[in-house]
Amino acid sequence: MMNEPLTWSELGELYDKRNPSGAAKTLPMNRVFQWAQRQPDIELQDDGTLILVTALEGGDG
C-alpha cells in the first residue's frame, strides 16, 4: 500500500514539529521542500511528490 503524497500544509506541520523555529509558513516553499528531501522518512517520488515513509509493524516476522 502506497502512502498518499504530503500536502504543503502537512509538510509545513512536519517542519514546524522538527525545527525549533517553527517557521515553515514564513519560509519559501522551495526551502521547506529541500529540507524534506534530506529527511530519512520522507521520500521524493518520480512524479515530484513527497511521501512520509512509515515502518511496518511486525517486520521481523
PDB file of N, CA and C in Angstrom:
ATOM      1  N   MET A   1       0.842  -1.186   0.000  1.00  0.00           N
ATOM      2  CA  MET A   1       0.000   0.000   0.000  1.00  0.00           C
ATOM      3  C   MET A   1       0.883   1.244   0.000  1.00  0.00           C
ATOM      4  N   MET A   2       0.613   2.159  -0.906  1.00  0.00           N
ATOM      5  CA  MET A   2       1.413   3.365  -1.051  1.00  0.00           C
ATOM      6  C   MET A   2       0.812   4.489  -0.219  1.00  0.00           C
ATOM      7  N   ASN A   3       1.669   5.218   0.461  1.00  0.00           N
ATOM      8  CA  ASN A   3       1.210   6.378   1.224  1.00  0.00           C
ATOM      9  C   ASN A   3       0.790   7.488   0.276  1.00  0.00           C
ATOM     10  N   GLU A   4      -0.143   8.311   0.727  1.00  0.00           N
ATOM     11  CA  GLU A   4      -0.592   9.455  -0.058  1.00  0.00           C
ATOM     12  C   GLU A   4       0.487  10.537  -0.040  1.00  0.00           C
ATOM     13  N   PRO A   5       0.612  11.315  -1.128  1.00  0.00           N
ATOM     14  CA  PRO A   5       1.574  12.420  -1.122  1.00  0.00           C
ATOM     15  C   PRO A   5       1.246  13.422  -0.013  1.00  0.00           C
ATOM     16  N   LEU A   6       2.287  14.010   0.548  1.00  0.00           N
ATOM     17  CA  LEU A   6       2.103  15.033   1.575  1.00  0.00           C
ATOM     18  C   LEU A   6       1.577  16.315   0.940  1.00  0.00           C
ATOM     19  N   THR A   7       0.661  16.976   1.616  1.00  0.00           N
ATOM     20  CA  THR A   7       0.211  18.297   1.178  1.00  0.00           C
ATOM     21  C   THR A   7       1.218  19.323   1.697  1.00  0.00           C
ATOM     22  N   TRP A   8       1.161  20.543   1.164  1.00  0.00           N
ATOM     23  CA  TRP A   8       2.050  21.601   1.673  1.00  0.00           C
ATOM     24  C   TRP A   8       1.764  21.865   3.139  1.00  0.00           C
ATOM     25  N   SER A   9       0.513  21.782   3.526  1.00  0.00           N
ATOM     26  CA  SER A   9       0.140  22.004   4.928  1.00  0.00           C
ATOM     27  C   SER A   9       0.757  20.933   5.827  1.00  0.00           C
ATOM     28  N   GLU A  10       0.655  19.669   5.412  1.00  0.00           N
ATOM     29  CA  GLU A  10       1.241  18.571   6.192  1.00  0.00           C
ATOM     30  C   GLU A  10       2.760  18.699   6.267  1.00  0.00           C
ATOM     31  N   LEU A  11       3.368  19.075   5.153  1.00  0.00           N
ATOM     32  CA  LEU A  11       4.813  19.255   5.123  1.00  0.00           C
ATOM     33  C   LEU A  11       5.235  20.383   6.063  1.00  0.00           C
ATOM     34  N   GLY A  12       4.473  21.471   6.068  1.00  0.00           N
ATOM     35  CA  GLY A  12       4.751  22.579   6.979  1.00  0.00           C
ATOM     36  C   GLY A  12       4.618  22.174   8.435  1.00  0.00           C
ATOM     37  N   GLU A  13       3.620  21.366   8.741  1.00  0.00           N
ATOM     38  CA  GLU A  13       3.435  20.890  10.120  1.00  0.00           C
ATOM     39  C   GLU A  13       4.608  20.016  10.557  1.00  0.00           C
ATOM     40  N   LEU A  14       5.084  19.133   9.670  1.00  0.00           N
ATOM     41  CA  LEU A  14       6.247  18.298   9.986  1.00  0.00           C
ATOM     42  C   LEU A  14       7.483  19.158  10.221  1.00  0.00           C
ATOM     43  N   TYR A  15       7.671  20.147   9.359  1.00  0.00           N
ATOM     44  CA  TYR A  15       8.822  21.048   9.504  1.00  0.00           C
ATOM     45  C   TYR A  15       8.770  21.747  10.857  1.00  0.00           C
ATOM     46  N   ASP A  16       7.618  22.280  11.194  1.00  0.00           N
ATOM     47  CA  ASP A  16       7.471  23.009  12.460  1.00  0.00           C
ATOM     48  C   ASP A  16       7.699  22.108  13.670  1.00  0.00           C
ATOM     49  N   LYS A  17       7.258  20.854  13.602  1.00  0.00           N
ATOM     50  CA  LYS A  17       7.461  19.918  14.713  1.00  0.00           C
ATOM     51  C   LYS A  17       8.933  19.584  14.906  1.00  0.00           C
ATOM     52  N   ARG A  18       9.681  19.555  13.813  1.00  0.00           N
ATOM     53  CA  ARG A  18      11.076  19.101  13.861  1.00  0.00           C
ATOM     54  C   ARG A  18      12.094  20.232  13.936  1.00  0.00           C
ATOM     55  N   ASN A  19      11.634  21.467  13.832  1.00  0.00           N
ATOM     56  CA  ASN A  19      12.540  22.610  13.887  1.00  0.00           C
ATOM     57  C   ASN A  19      12.083  23.569  14.969  1.00  0.00           C
ATOM     58  N   PRO A  20      12.995  23.959  15.851  1.00  0.00           N
ATOM     59  CA  PRO A  20      12.615  24.841  16.957  1.00  0.00           C
ATOM     60  C   PRO A  20      12.049  26.184  16.495  1.00  0.00           C
ATOM     61  N   SER A  21      12.457  26.644  15.318  1.00  0.00           N
ATOM     62  CA  SER A  21      11.967  27.938  14.837  1.00  0.00           C
ATOM     63  C   SER A  21      10.483  27.894  14.521  1.00  0.00           C
ATOM     64  N   GLY A  22       9.984  26.738  14.070  1.00  0.00           N
ATOM     65  CA  GLY A  22       8.577  26.598  13.730  1.00  0.00           C
ATOM     66  C   GLY A  22       8.108  27.628  12.735  1.00  0.00           C
ATOM     67  N   ALA A  23       8.931  27.872  11.718  1.00  0.00           N
ATOM     68  CA  ALA A  23       8.670  28.984  10.814  1.00  0.00           C
ATOM     69  C   ALA A  23       8.328  28.566   9.386  1.00  0.00           C
ATOM     70  N   ALA A  24       7.790  27.387   9.189  1.00  0.00           N
ATOM     71  CA  ALA A  24       7.541  26.902   7.830  1.00  0.00           C
ATOM     72  C   ALA A  24       6.681  27.859   7.011  1.00  0.00           C
ATOM     73  N   LYS A  25       5.704  28.470   7.642  1.00  0.00           N
ATOM     74  CA  LYS A  25       4.789  29.349   6.900  1.00  0.00           C
ATOM     75  C   LYS A  25       5.439  30.660   6.469  1.00  0.00           C
ATOM     76  N   THR A  26       6.611  30.980   7.048  1.00  0.00           N
ATOM     77  CA  THR A  26       7.288  32.224   6.680  1.00  0.00           C
ATOM     78  C   THR A  26       8.449  31.984   5.729  1.00  0.00           C
ATOM     79  N   LEU A  27       8.721  30.728   5.401  1.00  0.00           N
ATOM     80  CA  LEU A  27       9.842  30.389   4.524  1.00  0.00           C
ATOM     81  C   LEU A  27       9.366  30.150   3.095  1.00  0.00           C
ATOM     82  N   PRO A  28      10.272  30.321   2.124  1.00  0.00           N
ATOM     83  CA  PRO A  28       9.921  29.943   0.757  1.00  0.00           C
ATOM     84  C   PRO A  28       9.631  28.440   0.697  1.00  0.00           C
ATOM     85  N   MET A  29       8.642  28.054  -0.098  1.00  0.00           N
ATOM     86  CA  MET A  29       8.262  26.645  -0.187  1.00  0.00           C
ATOM     87  C   MET A  29       9.438  25.787  -0.638  1.00  0.00           C
ATOM     88  N   ASN A  30      10.284  26.317  -1.517  1.00  0.00           N
ATOM     89  CA  ASN A  30      11.429  25.559  -2.004  1.00  0.00           C
ATOM     90  C   ASN A  30      12.376  25.173  -0.865  1.00  0.00           C
ATOM     91  N   ARG A  31      12.543  26.056   0.105  1.00  0.00           N
ATOM     92  CA  ARG A  31      13.428  25.758   1.238  1.00  0.00           C
ATOM     93  C   ARG A  31      12.869  24.608   2.079  1.00  0.00           C
ATOM     94  N   VAL A  32      11.576  24.613   2.324  1.00  0.00           N
ATOM     95  CA  VAL A  32      10.946  23.537   3.091  1.00  0.00           C
ATOM     96  C   VAL A  32      11.006  22.233   2.290  1.00  0.00           C
ATOM     97  N   PHE A  33      10.810  22.306   0.977  1.00  0.00           N
ATOM     98  CA  PHE A  33      10.891  21.128   0.117  1.00  0.00           C
ATOM     99  C   PHE A  33      12.295  20.533   0.163  1.00  0.00           C
ATOM    100  N   GLN A  34      13.329  21.377   0.082  1.00  0.00           N
ATOM    101  CA  GLN A  34      14.711  20.895   0.151  1.00  0.00           C
ATOM    102  C   GLN A  34      14.999  20.261   1.504  1.00  0.00           C
ATOM    103  N   TRP A  35      14.485  20.853   2.574  1.00  0.00           N
ATOM    104  CA  TRP A  35      14.637  20.266   3.910  1.00  0.00           C
ATOM    105  C   TRP A  35      14.013  18.870   3.925  1.00  0.00           C
ATOM    106  N   ALA A  36      12.821  18.748   3.349  1.00  0.00           N
ATOM    107  CA  ALA A  36      12.101  17.470   3.359  1.00  0.00           C
ATOM    108  C   ALA A  36      12.888  16.382   2.631  1.00  0.00           C
ATOM    109  N   GLN A  37      13.555  16.750   1.552  1.00  0.00           N
ATOM    110  CA  GLN A  37      14.331  15.772   0.795  1.00  0.00           C
ATOM    111  C   GLN A  37      15.483  15.194   1.618  1.00  0.00           C
ATOM    112  N   ARG A  38      15.936  15.900   2.630  1.00  0.00           N
ATOM    113  CA  ARG A  38      17.040  15.424   3.474  1.00  0.00           C
ATOM    114  C   ARG A  38      16.560  14.585   4.658  1.00  0.00           C
ATOM    115  N   GLN A  39      15.261  14.465   4.835  1.00  0.00           N
ATOM    116  CA  GLN A  39      14.725  13.699   5.957  1.00  0.00           C
ATOM    117  C   GLN A  39      14.688  12.214   5.596  1.00  0.00           C
ATOM    118  N   PRO A  40      15.169  11.349   6.497  1.00  0.00           N
ATOM    119  CA  PRO A  40      15.221   9.921   6.171  1.00  0.00           C
ATOM    120  C   PRO A  40      13.851   9.255   6.012  1.00  0.00           C
ATOM    121  N   ASP A  41      12.813   9.850   6.572  1.00  0.00           N
ATOM    122  CA  ASP A  41      11.490   9.233   6.490  1.00  0.00           C
ATOM    123  C   ASP A  41      10.555   9.931   5.505  1.00  0.00           C
ATOM    124  N   ILE A  42      11.116  10.819   4.688  1.00  0.00           N
ATOM    125  CA  ILE A  42      10.335  11.468   3.632  1.00  0.00           C
ATOM    126  C   ILE A  42      11.012  11.131   2.312  1.00  0.00           C
ATOM    127  N   GLU A  43      10.227  10.624   1.380  1.00  0.00           N
ATOM    128  CA  GLU A  43      10.773  10.123   0.126  1.00  0.00           C
ATOM    129  C   GLU A  43      10.225  10.910  -1.060  1.00  0.00           C
ATOM    130  N   LEU A  44      11.120  11.325  -1.952  1.00  0.00           N
ATOM    131  CA  LEU A  44      10.731  12.011  -3.177  1.00  0.00           C
ATOM    132  C   LEU A  44      10.340  10.974  -4.219  1.00  0.00           C
ATOM    133  N   GLN A  45       9.159  11.115  -4.775  1.00  0.00           N
ATOM    134  CA  GLN A  45       8.660  10.191  -5.790  1.00  0.00           C
ATOM    135  C   GLN A  45       9.048  10.675  -7.186  1.00  0.00           C
ATOM    136  N   ASP A  46       8.966   9.791  -8.163  1.00  0.00           N
ATOM    137  CA  ASP A  46       9.312  10.131  -9.543  1.00  0.00           C
ATOM    138  C   ASP A  46       8.462  11.271 -10.093  1.00  0.00           C
ATOM    139  N   ASP A  47       7.238  11.409  -9.590  1.00  0.00           N
ATOM    140  CA  ASP A  47       6.348  12.464 -10.083  1.00  0.00           C
ATOM    141  C   ASP A  47       6.564  13.798  -9.367  1.00  0.00           C
ATOM    142  N   GLY A  48       7.566  13.856  -8.461  1.00  0.00           N
ATOM    143  CA  GLY A  48       7.890  15.103  -7.768  1.00  0.00           C
ATOM    144  C   GLY A  48       7.175  15.304  -6.453  1.00  0.00           C
ATOM    145  N   THR A  49       6.309  14.372  -6.076  1.00  0.00           N
ATOM    146  CA  THR A  49       5.622  14.490  -4.791  1.00  0.00           C
ATOM    147  C   THR A  49       6.471  13.873  -3.689  1.00  0.00           C
ATOM    148  N   LEU A  50       6.151  14.215  -2.462  1.00  0.00           N
ATOM    149  CA  LEU A  50       6.835  13.684  -1.293  1.00  0.00           C
ATOM    150  C   LEU A  50       5.871  12.813  -0.504  1.00  0.00           C
ATOM    151  N   ILE A  51       6.362  11.678  -0.005  1.00  0.00           N
ATOM    152  CA  ILE A  51       5.537  10.836   0.857  1.00  0.00           C
ATOM    153  C   ILE A  51       6.274  10.595   2.162  1.00  0.00           C
ATOM    154  N   LEU A  52       5.511  10.411   3.221  1.00  0.00           N
ATOM    155  CA  LEU A  52       6.063  10.061   4.521  1.00  0.00           C
ATOM    156  C   LEU A  52       6.138   8.541   4.586  1.00  0.00           C
ATOM    157  N   VAL A  53       7.336   8.014   4.773  1.00  0.00           N
ATOM    158  CA  VAL A  53       7.549   6.570   4.837  1.00  0.00           C
ATOM    159  C   VAL A  53       7.432   6.146   6.287  1.00  0.00           C
ATOM    160  N   THR A  54       6.563   5.180   6.543  1.00  0.00           N
ATOM    161  CA  THR A  54       6.377   4.684   7.902  1.00  0.00           C
ATOM    162  C   THR A  54       6.810   3.234   7.965  1.00  0.00           C
ATOM    163  N   ALA A  55       7.389   2.851   9.086  1.00  0.00           N
ATOM    164  CA  ALA A  55       7.832   1.469   9.272  1.00  0.00           C
ATOM    165  C   ALA A  55       6.619   0.565   9.443  1.00  0.00           C
ATOM    166  N   LEU A  56       6.710  -0.616   8.893  1.00  0.00           N
ATOM    167  CA  LEU A  56       5.640  -1.597   9.052  1.00  0.00           C
ATOM    168  C   LEU A  56       5.775  -2.276  10.400  1.00  0.00           C
ATOM    169  N   GLU A  57       4.655  -2.501  11.061  1.00  0.00           N
ATOM    170  CA  GLU A  57       4.666  -3.195  12.347  1.00  0.00           C
ATOM    171  C   GLU A  57       4.935  -4.671  12.123  1.00  0.00           C
ATOM    172  N   GLY A  58       5.668  -5.286  13.055  1.00  0.00           N
ATOM    173  CA  GLY A  58       5.914  -6.723  12.982  1.00  0.00           C
ATOM    174  C   GLY A  58       6.803  -7.132  11.829  1.00  0.00           C
ATOM    175  N   GLY A  59       7.738  -6.279  11.436  1.00  0.00           N
ATOM    176  CA  GLY A  59       8.603  -6.563  10.306  1.00  0.00           C
ATOM    177  C   GLY A  59       9.536  -7.742  10.502  1.00  0.00           C
ATOM    178  N   ASP A  60       9.734  -8.196  11.731  1.00  0.00           N
ATOM    179  CA  ASP A  60      10.651  -9.311  11.983  1.00  0.00           C
ATOM    180  C   ASP A  60       9.995 -10.673  11.795  1.00  0.00           C
ATOM    181  N   GLY A  61       8.706 -10.694  11.510  1.00  0.00           N
ATOM    182  CA  GLY A  61       8.006 -11.916  11.188  1.00  0.00           C
ATOM    183  C   GLY A  61       7.646 -12.737  12.333  1.00  0.00           C
TER     184      GLY A  61
END
